Coordinates of C-alpha atoms and ligand atoms in Angstrom, one line a residue:
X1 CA 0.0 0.0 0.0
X2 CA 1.7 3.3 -0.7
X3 CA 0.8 6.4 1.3
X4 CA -1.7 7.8 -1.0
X5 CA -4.3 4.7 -1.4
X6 CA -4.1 4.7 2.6
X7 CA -5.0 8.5 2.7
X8 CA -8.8 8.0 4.5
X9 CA -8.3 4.8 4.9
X10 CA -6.4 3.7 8.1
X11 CA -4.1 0.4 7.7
X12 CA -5.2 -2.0 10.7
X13 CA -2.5 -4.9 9.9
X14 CA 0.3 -3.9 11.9
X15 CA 1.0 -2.9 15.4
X16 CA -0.3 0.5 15.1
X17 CA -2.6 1.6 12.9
X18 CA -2.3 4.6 10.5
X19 CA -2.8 6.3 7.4
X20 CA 0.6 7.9 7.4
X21 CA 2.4 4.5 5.4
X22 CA 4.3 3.9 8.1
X23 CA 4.3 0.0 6.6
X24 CA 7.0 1.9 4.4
X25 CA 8.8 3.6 6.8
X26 CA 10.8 1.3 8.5
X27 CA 13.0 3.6 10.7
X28 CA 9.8 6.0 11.8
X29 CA 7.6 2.1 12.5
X30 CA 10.4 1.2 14.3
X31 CA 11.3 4.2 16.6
X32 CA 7.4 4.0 17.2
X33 CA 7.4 0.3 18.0
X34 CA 10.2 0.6 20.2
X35 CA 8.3 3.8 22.2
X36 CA 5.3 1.6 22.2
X37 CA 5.9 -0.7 25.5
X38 CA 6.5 2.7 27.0
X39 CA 3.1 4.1 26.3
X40 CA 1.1 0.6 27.3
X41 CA 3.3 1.3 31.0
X42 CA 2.6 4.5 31.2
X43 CA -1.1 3.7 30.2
X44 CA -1.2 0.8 32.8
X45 CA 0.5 3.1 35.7
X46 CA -1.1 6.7 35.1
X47 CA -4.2 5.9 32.9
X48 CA -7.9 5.1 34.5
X49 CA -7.4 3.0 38.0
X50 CA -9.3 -0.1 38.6
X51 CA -10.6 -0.8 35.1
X52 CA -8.0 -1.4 32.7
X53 CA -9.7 -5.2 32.0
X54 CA -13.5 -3.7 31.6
X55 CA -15.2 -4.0 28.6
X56 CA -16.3 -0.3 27.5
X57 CA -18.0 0.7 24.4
X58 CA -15.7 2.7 22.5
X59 CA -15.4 4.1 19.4
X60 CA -12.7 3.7 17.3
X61 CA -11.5 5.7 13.9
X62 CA -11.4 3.0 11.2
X63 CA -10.9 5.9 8.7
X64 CA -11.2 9.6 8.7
X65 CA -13.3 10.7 6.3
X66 CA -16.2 12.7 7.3
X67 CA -18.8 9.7 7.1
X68 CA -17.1 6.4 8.8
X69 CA -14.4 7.6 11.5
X70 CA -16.3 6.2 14.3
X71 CA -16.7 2.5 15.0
X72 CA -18.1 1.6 18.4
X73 CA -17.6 -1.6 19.8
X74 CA -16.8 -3.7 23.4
X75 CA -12.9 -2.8 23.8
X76 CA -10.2 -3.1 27.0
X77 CA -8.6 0.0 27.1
X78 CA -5.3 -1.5 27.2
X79 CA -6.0 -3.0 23.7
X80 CA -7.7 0.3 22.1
X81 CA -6.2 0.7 18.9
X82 CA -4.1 3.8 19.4
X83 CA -3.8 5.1 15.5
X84 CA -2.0 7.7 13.8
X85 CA -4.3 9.3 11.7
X86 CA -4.0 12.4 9.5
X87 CA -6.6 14.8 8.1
X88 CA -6.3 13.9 3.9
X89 CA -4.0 16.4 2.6
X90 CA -5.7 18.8 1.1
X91 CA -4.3 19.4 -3.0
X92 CA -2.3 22.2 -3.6
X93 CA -3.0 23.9 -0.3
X94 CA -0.4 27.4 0.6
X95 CA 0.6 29.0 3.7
X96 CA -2.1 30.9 5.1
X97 CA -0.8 33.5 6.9
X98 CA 3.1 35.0 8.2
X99 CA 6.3 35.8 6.5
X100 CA 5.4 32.7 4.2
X101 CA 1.8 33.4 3.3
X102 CA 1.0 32.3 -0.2
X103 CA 4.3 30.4 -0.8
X104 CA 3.4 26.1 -1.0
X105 CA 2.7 24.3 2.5
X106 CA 5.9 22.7 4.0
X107 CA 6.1 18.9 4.0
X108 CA 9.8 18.8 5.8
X109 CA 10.4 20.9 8.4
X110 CA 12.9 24.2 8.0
X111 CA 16.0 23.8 9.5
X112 CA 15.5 27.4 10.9
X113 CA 12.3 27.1 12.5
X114 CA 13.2 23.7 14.5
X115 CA 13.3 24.6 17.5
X116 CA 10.5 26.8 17.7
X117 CA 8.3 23.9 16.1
X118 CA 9.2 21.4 18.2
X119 CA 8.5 23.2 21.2
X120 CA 5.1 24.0 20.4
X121 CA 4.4 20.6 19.3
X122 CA 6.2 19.0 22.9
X123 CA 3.5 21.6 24.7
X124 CA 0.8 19.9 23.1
X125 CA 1.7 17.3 23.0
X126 CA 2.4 17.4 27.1
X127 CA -1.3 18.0 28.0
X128 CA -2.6 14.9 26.3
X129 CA -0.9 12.6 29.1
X130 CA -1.2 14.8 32.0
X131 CA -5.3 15.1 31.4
X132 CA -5.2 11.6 31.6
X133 CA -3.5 11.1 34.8
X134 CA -5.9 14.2 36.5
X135 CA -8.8 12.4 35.5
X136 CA -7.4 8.4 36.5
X137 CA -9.3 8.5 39.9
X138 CA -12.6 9.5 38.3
X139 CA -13.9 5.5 37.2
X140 CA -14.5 5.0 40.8
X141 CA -16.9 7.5 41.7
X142 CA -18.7 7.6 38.0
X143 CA -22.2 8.3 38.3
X144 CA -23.2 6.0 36.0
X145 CA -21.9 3.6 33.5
X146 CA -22.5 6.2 30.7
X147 CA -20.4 8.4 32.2
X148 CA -18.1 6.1 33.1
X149 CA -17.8 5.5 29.1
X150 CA -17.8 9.5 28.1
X151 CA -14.7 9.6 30.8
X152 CA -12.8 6.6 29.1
X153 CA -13.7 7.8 25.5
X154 CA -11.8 10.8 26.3
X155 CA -8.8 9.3 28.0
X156 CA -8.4 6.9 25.0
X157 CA -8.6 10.1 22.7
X158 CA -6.1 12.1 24.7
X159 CA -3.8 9.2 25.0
X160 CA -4.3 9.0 20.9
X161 CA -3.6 12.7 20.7
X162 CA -0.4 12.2 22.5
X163 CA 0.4 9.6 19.6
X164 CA -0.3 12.2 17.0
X165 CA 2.3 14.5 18.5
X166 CA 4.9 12.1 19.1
X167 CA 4.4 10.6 15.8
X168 CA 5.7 13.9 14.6
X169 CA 8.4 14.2 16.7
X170 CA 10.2 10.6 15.7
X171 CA 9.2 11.3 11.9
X172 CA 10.5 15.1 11.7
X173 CA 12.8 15.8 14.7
X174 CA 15.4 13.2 15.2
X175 CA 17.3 12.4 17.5
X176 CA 16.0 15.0 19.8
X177 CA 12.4 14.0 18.6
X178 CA 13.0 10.6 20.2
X179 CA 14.1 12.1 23.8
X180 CA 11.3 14.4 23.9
X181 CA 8.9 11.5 23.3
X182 CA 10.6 9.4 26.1
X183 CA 10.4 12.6 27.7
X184 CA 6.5 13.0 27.7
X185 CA 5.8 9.7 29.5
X186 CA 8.6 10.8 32.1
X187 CA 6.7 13.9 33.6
X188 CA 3.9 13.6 36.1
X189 CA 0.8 15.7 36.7
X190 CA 1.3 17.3 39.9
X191 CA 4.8 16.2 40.5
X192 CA 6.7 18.1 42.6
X193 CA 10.2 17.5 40.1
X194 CA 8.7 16.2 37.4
X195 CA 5.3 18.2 36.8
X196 CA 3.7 19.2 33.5
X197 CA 4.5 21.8 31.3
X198 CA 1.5 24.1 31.7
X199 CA 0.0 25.1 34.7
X200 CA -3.7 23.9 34.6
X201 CA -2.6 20.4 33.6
X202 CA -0.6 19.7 36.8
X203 CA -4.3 20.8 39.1
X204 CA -5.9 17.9 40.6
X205 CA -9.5 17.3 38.9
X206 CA -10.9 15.4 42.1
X207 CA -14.6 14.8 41.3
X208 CA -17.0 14.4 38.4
X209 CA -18.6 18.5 38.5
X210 CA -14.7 19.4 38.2
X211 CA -14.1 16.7 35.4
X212 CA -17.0 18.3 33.6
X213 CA -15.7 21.9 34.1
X214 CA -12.2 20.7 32.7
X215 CA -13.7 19.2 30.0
X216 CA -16.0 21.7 28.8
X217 CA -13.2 24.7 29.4
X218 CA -10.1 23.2 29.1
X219 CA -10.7 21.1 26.3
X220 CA -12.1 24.2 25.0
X221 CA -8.7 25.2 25.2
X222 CA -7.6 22.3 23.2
X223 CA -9.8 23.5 20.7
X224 CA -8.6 27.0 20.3
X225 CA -4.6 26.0 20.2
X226 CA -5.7 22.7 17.9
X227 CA -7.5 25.3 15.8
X228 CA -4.5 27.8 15.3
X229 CA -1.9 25.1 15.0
X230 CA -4.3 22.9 12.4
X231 CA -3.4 26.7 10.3
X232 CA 0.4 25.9 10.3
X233 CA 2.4 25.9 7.6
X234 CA 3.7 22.4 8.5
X235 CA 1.2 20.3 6.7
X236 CA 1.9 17.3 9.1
X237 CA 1.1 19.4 12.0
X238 CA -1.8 20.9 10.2
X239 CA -3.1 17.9 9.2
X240 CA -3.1 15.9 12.2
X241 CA -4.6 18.7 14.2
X242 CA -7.7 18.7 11.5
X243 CA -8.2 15.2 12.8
X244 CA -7.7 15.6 16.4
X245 CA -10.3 18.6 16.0
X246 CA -12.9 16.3 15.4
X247 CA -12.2 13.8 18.7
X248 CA -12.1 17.0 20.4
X249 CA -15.6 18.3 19.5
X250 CA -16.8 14.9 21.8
X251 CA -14.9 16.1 24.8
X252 CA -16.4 19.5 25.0
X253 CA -20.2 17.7 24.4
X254 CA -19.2 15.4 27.5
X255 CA -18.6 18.8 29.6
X256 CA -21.1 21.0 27.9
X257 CA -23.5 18.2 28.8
X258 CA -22.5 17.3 31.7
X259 CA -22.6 20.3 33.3
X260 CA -26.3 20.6 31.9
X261 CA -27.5 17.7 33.7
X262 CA -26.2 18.8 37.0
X263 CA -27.9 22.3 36.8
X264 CA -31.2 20.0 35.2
X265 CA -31.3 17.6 37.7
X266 CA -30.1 20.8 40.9
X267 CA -33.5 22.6 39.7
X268 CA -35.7 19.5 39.6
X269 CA -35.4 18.9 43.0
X270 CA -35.5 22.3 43.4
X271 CA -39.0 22.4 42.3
X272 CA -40.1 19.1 43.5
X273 CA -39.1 20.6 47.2
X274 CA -40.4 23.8 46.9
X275 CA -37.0 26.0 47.1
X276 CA -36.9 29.3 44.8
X277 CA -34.3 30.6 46.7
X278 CA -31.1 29.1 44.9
X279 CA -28.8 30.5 47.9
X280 CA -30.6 28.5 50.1
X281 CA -28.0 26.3 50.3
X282 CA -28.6 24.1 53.1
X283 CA -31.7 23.1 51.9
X284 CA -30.6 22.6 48.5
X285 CA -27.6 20.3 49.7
X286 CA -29.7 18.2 51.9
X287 CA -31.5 17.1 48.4
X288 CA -28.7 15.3 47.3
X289 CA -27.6 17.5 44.8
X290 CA -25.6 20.3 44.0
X291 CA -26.3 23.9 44.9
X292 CA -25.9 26.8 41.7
X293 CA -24.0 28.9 43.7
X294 CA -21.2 26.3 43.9
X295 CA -21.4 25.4 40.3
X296 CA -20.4 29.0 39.8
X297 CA -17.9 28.7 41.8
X298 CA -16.5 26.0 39.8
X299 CA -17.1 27.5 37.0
X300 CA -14.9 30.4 38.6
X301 CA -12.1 27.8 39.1
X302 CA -11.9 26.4 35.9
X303 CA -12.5 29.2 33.6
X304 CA -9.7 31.1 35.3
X305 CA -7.0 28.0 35.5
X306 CA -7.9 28.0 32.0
X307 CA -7.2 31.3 30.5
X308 CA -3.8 31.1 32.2
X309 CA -3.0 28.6 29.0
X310 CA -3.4 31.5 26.9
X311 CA 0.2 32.8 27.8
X312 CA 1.2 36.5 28.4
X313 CA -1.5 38.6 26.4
X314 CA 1.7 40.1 24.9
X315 CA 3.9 37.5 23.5
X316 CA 7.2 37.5 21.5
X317 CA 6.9 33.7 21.2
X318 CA 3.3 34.0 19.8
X319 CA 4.7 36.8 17.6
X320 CA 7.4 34.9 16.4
X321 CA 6.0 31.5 15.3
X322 CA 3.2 33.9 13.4
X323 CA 5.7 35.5 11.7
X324 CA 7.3 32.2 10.6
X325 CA 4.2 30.3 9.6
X326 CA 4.0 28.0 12.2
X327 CA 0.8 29.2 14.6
X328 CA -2.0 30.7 13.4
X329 CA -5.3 32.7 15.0
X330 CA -8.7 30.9 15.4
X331 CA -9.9 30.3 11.8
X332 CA -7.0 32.3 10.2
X333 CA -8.4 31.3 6.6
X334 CA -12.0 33.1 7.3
X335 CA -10.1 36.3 8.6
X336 CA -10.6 39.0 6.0
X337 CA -6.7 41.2 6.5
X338 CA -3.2 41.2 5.0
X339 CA -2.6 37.9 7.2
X340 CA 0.8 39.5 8.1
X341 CA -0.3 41.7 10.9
X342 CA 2.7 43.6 10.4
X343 CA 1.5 47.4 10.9
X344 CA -1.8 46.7 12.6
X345 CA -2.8 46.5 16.2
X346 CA -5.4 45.0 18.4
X347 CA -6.8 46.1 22.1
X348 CA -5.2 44.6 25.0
X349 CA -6.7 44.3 28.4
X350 CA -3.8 45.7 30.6
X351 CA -3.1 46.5 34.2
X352 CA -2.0 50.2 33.8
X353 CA -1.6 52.4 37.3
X354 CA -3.3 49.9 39.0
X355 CA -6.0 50.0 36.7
X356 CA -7.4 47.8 34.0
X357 CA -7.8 49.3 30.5
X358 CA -8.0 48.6 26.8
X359 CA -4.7 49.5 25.3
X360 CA -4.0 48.7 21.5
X361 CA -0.8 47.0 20.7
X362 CA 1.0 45.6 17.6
X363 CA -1.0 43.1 16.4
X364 CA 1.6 40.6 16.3
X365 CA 2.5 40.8 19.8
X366 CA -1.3 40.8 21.0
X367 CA -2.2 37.1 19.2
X368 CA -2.4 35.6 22.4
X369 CA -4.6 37.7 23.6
X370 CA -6.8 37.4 20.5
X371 CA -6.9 34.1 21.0
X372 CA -8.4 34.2 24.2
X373 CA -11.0 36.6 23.8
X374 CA -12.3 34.3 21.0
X375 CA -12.1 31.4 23.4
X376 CA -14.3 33.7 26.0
X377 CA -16.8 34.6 23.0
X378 CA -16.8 30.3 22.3
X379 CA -17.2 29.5 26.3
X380 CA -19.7 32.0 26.8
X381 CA -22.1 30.3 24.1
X382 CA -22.4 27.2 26.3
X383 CA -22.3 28.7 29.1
X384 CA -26.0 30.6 27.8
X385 CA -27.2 27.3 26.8
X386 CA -27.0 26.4 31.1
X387 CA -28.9 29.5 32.2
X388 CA -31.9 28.8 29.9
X389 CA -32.2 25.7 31.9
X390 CA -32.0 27.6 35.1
X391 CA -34.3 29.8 33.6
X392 CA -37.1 27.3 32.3
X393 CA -37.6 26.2 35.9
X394 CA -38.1 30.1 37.1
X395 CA -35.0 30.3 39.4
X396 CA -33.5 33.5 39.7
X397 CA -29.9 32.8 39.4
X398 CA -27.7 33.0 36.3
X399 CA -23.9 31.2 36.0
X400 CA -21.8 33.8 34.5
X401 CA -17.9 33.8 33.4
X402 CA -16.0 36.1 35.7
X403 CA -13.6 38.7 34.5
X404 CA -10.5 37.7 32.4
X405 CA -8.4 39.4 35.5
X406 CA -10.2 37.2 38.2
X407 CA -7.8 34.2 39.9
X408 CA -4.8 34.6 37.3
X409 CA -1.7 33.3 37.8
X410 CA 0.0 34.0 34.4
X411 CA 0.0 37.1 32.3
X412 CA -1.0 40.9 32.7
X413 CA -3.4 40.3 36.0
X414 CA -1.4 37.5 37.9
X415 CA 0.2 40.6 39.9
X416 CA -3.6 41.2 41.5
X417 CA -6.0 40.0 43.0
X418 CA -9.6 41.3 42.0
X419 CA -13.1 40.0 42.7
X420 CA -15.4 38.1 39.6
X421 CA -16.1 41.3 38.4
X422 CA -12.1 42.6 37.8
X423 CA -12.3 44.8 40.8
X424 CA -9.1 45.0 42.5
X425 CA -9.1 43.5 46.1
X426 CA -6.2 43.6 49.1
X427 CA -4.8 40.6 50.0
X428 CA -7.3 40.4 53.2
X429 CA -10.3 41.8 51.2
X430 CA -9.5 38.5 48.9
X431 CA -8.8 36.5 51.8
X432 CA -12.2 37.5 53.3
X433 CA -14.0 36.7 49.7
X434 CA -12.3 33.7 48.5
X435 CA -14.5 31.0 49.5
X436 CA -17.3 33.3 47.7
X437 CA -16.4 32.9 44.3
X438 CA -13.7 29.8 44.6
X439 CA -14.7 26.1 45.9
X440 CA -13.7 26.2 49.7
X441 CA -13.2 22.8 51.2
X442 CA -16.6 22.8 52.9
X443 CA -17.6 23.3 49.2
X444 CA -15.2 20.0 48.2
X445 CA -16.5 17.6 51.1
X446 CA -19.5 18.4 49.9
X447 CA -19.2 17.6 46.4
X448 CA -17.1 14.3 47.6
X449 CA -19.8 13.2 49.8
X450 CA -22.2 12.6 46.6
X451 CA -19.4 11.3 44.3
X452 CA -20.7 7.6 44.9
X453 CA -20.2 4.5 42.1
X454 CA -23.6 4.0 40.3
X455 CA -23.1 0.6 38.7
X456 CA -26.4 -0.2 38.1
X457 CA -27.5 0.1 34.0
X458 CA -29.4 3.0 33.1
X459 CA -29.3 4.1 36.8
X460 CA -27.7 7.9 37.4
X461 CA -26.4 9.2 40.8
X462 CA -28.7 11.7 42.5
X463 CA -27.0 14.5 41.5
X464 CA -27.2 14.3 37.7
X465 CA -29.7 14.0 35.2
X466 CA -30.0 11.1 32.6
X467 CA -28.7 11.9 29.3
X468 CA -31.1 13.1 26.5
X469 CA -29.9 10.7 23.8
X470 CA -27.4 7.7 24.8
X471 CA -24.4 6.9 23.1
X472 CA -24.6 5.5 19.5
X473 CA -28.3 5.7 20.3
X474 CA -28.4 3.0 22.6
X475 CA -31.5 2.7 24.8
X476 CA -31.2 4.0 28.4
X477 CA -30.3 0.7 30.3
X478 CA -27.3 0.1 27.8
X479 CA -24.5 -1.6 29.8
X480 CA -21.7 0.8 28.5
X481 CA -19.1 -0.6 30.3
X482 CA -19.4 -4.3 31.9
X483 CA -17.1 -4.4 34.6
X484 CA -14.4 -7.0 35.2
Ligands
BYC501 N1 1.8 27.5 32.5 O1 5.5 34.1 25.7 P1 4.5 33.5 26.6 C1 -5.2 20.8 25.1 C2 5.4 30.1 29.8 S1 -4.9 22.4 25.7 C3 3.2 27.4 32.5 O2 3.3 34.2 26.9 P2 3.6 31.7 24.7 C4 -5.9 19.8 26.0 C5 5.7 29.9 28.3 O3 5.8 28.5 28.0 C6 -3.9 23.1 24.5 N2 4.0 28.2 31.8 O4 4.2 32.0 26.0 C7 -6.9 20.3 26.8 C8 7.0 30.6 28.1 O5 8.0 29.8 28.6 P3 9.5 29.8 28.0 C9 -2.4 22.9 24.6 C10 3.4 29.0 30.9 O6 4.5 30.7 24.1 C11 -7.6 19.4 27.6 C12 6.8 31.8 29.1 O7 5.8 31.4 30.0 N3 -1.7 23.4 23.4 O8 -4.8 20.5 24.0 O9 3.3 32.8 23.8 C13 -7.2 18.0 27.7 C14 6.5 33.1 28.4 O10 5.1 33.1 28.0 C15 2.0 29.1 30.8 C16 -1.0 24.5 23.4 O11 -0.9 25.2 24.4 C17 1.2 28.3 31.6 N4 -0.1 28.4 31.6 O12 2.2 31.0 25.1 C18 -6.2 17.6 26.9 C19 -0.4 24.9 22.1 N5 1.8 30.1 29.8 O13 9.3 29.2 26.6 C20 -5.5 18.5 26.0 C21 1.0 25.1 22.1 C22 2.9 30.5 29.4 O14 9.9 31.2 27.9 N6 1.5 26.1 23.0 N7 3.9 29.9 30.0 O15 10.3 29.0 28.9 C23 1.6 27.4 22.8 O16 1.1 27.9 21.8 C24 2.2 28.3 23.8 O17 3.3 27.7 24.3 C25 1.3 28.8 24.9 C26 2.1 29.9 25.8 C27 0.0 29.4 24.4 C28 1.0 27.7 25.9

């Protein structure tokens, strides 16, 4: 088979199935080969605890084109068929935006933009693994066997993603290519010497409200970077972002609806008790479920952990791998400008005299901050979709996404501290007002206490409504994962 009959189609013979004809590239199948045993350790030491020989309906790419990518069927995760799979190139296609724009799409990497590649692709590559290792715990308190399933589609997926970007790293880097893939299975979530390379991925994500948070924001995340790097002038990189997009789209549904059934299932019992006041909190809590208030406040926590990934809203990296072709903005292709950015600018928030203020700055420098306001525009559409269910049921409340400044730890506002409006507060002002806005534990020994196994099929934990639809369209008392 040579590499363009397997284009769409993905070669299951060997070891590890692609569409990349790696059964022709004998030192790329065997670097891979020889990182595999790694990967199936790591999987087996840091991937999800206590049911590595379940059966769970998963679904599989058998080929990516846009009808028949998705095969679901009864799978171990320690036999899931981790593939490499790249978007078909696309005929002819030219560099869409930087220094570059117009000239033909790369198909080697340039010597002088190397280093500058590789890092970007070792980030991403990073926060596949270490999502899998925050969320390992989470099988044990699933509440329900469809969730159980959404959690392990996702891990598979992320450990798949982290394939995709070490697949790049052994075909186009080398020799330092093969350390940095050793490399990613060496470093720990939350390790005190060996952590993560971004911030938000070395958090703990200790029950299912936070793993639905994570999922819809933070993948969200994914989504945004996956979208500017799937511009690159690297076709590889380009390519197999394309595909990854498309696995990704699932995660955020898992959080999006996830956090949807909470707030449904919260304001059912609302009613059925008689509470209108959502900050009645003790009352609410004694229903087994989960009071608004402190889904805002997770909301708080994630959505600010999460715009820390973002970067410095004024970047010379960002700048710099525009310039050279290799990161894009969201949906650089549909942007109607020069693509160059050269003599424009853009408004950045910024902390000026103590006070926050729109400032413009070259538009080059400011594409991380572009970036993230059109994640907040994307995260805000979901989050409107939750408050008309709060609303349908007559409560007065409504979640909303606190101000970019609020609970940063990286860029222009990690210097303050300010209040979920952007509000500057003292140190004992926020002191006084954390546990307001943030999870305190009395919030967290909350949340634990209703994080119990629901095993039974088509039975959901108290504090979560069933799904609309089930997986695959199976009925309601599907057994998505049979245990072992
Ligand atoms: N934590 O110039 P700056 C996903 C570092 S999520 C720690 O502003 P830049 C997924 C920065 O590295 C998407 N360090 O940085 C979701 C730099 O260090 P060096 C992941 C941070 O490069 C859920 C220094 O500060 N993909 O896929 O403009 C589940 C100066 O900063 C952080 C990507 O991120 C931080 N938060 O922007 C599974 C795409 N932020 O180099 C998966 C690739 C900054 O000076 N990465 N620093 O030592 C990038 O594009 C950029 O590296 C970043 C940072 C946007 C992350």
């Amino acid at each position: 088979m040579n590499v363009a009959t397997t284009i769409g189609k993905v070669d299951y013979d060997g070891l590890i199935p692609n569409n990349v004809g790696l059964g022709e590239d004998v030192r790329v199948k065997r670097a891979l080969e020889k990182w595999h045993p790694g990967y199936i350790n790591w999987w087996k030491d840091m991937g999800p605890e206590g049911f590595q020989e379940s059966l769970v309906y998963l679904r599989t790419a058998v080929s990516v084109d846009a009808k028949g990518w998705a095969k679901f069927d009864y799978v171990r995760m320690p036999d899931y068929k981790w593939g490499i799979l790249l978007a078909p190139q696309a005929e002819g296609r030219t560099i869409p935006f930087g220094a570059h724009a117009g000239e033909a799409a790369w198909q080697e990497v340039p010597g002088e933009y190397r280093a500058m590649l590789r890092r970007l692709i070792v980030i991403q590559g990073d926060t596949e693994p270490a999502s899998v290792e925050q969320q390992r715990h989470l099988g044990k308190t699933a509440p329900s066997l469809y969730d159980m399933r959404n959690l392990f589609q996702v891990n598979v997926e992320e450990g798949r993603h982290l394939w995709a970007m070490v697949y790049l790293l052994q075909k186009y880097f080398g020799t330092d290519g093969r350390e940095e893939a050793e490399a990613l299975l060496e470093r720990r979530s939350g390790d005190a010497d060996s952590p993560r390379m971004l911030g938000a991925f070395n958090e703990q994500t200790p029950d299912w409200l936070s793993f639905f948070m994570f999922t819809y924001f933070t993948d969200r995340d994914g989504k945004m970077q996956l979208e500017a790097l799937a511009q690159s002038a690297f076709d590889p990189l380009s390519r197999t972002c394309r595909f990854m997009l498309t696995e990704e789209a699932h995660h955020m549904f898992v959080g999006e609806t996830g956090v949807t059934r909470v707030i449904q299932r919260t304001c059912e019992a609302m009613k059925e008790a008689g509470i209108s006041d959502p900050y009645d909190i003790e009352r609410v809590r004694k229903l087994g479920v989960i009071d608004l208030p402190t889904i805002q406040k997770k909301a708080n926590l994630h959505f600010s952990l999460t715009l820390d990934l973002f970067g410095n809203e004024i970047s010379t990296n960002a700048a710099n791998a525009f310039h050279a072709g290799l990161k894009g903005r969201y949906r650089e292709t549909r942007l109607a400008d020069d693509h160059k950015l050269e003599s424009s600018t853009y408004p950045v928030l910024r902390l000026i005299d103590g006070k926050i203020k729109n400032e413009d700055a070259p538009a080059l420098a400011a594409l991380n901050m572009r970036l993230r306001d059109d994640y907040v525009g994307d995260a805000n559409v979901g989050v409107g979709r939750w408050n008309k269910v709060i609303e349908s049921f007559g409560i007065p409340f409504e979640i909303k996404l606190p101000h970019v400044a609020f609970h940063r730890h990286i860029g222009e506002f990690s210097k303050i501290k300010t209040d979920i409006e952007g509000k500057a507060l003292s140190d004992a002002e926020w002191q006084a007002k954390r546990s307001d806005v943030l999870p305190s534990d009395a919030d967290r020994d909350f949340i634990e206490s209703l994080m119990q196994l629901q095993l039974e099929r088509g039975r959901f934990a108290s504090w979560i409504a069933p799904p609309k639809v089930g997986i695959d369209n199976k009925p309601g008392e599907f057994e998505y994962v049979k245990i072992a």
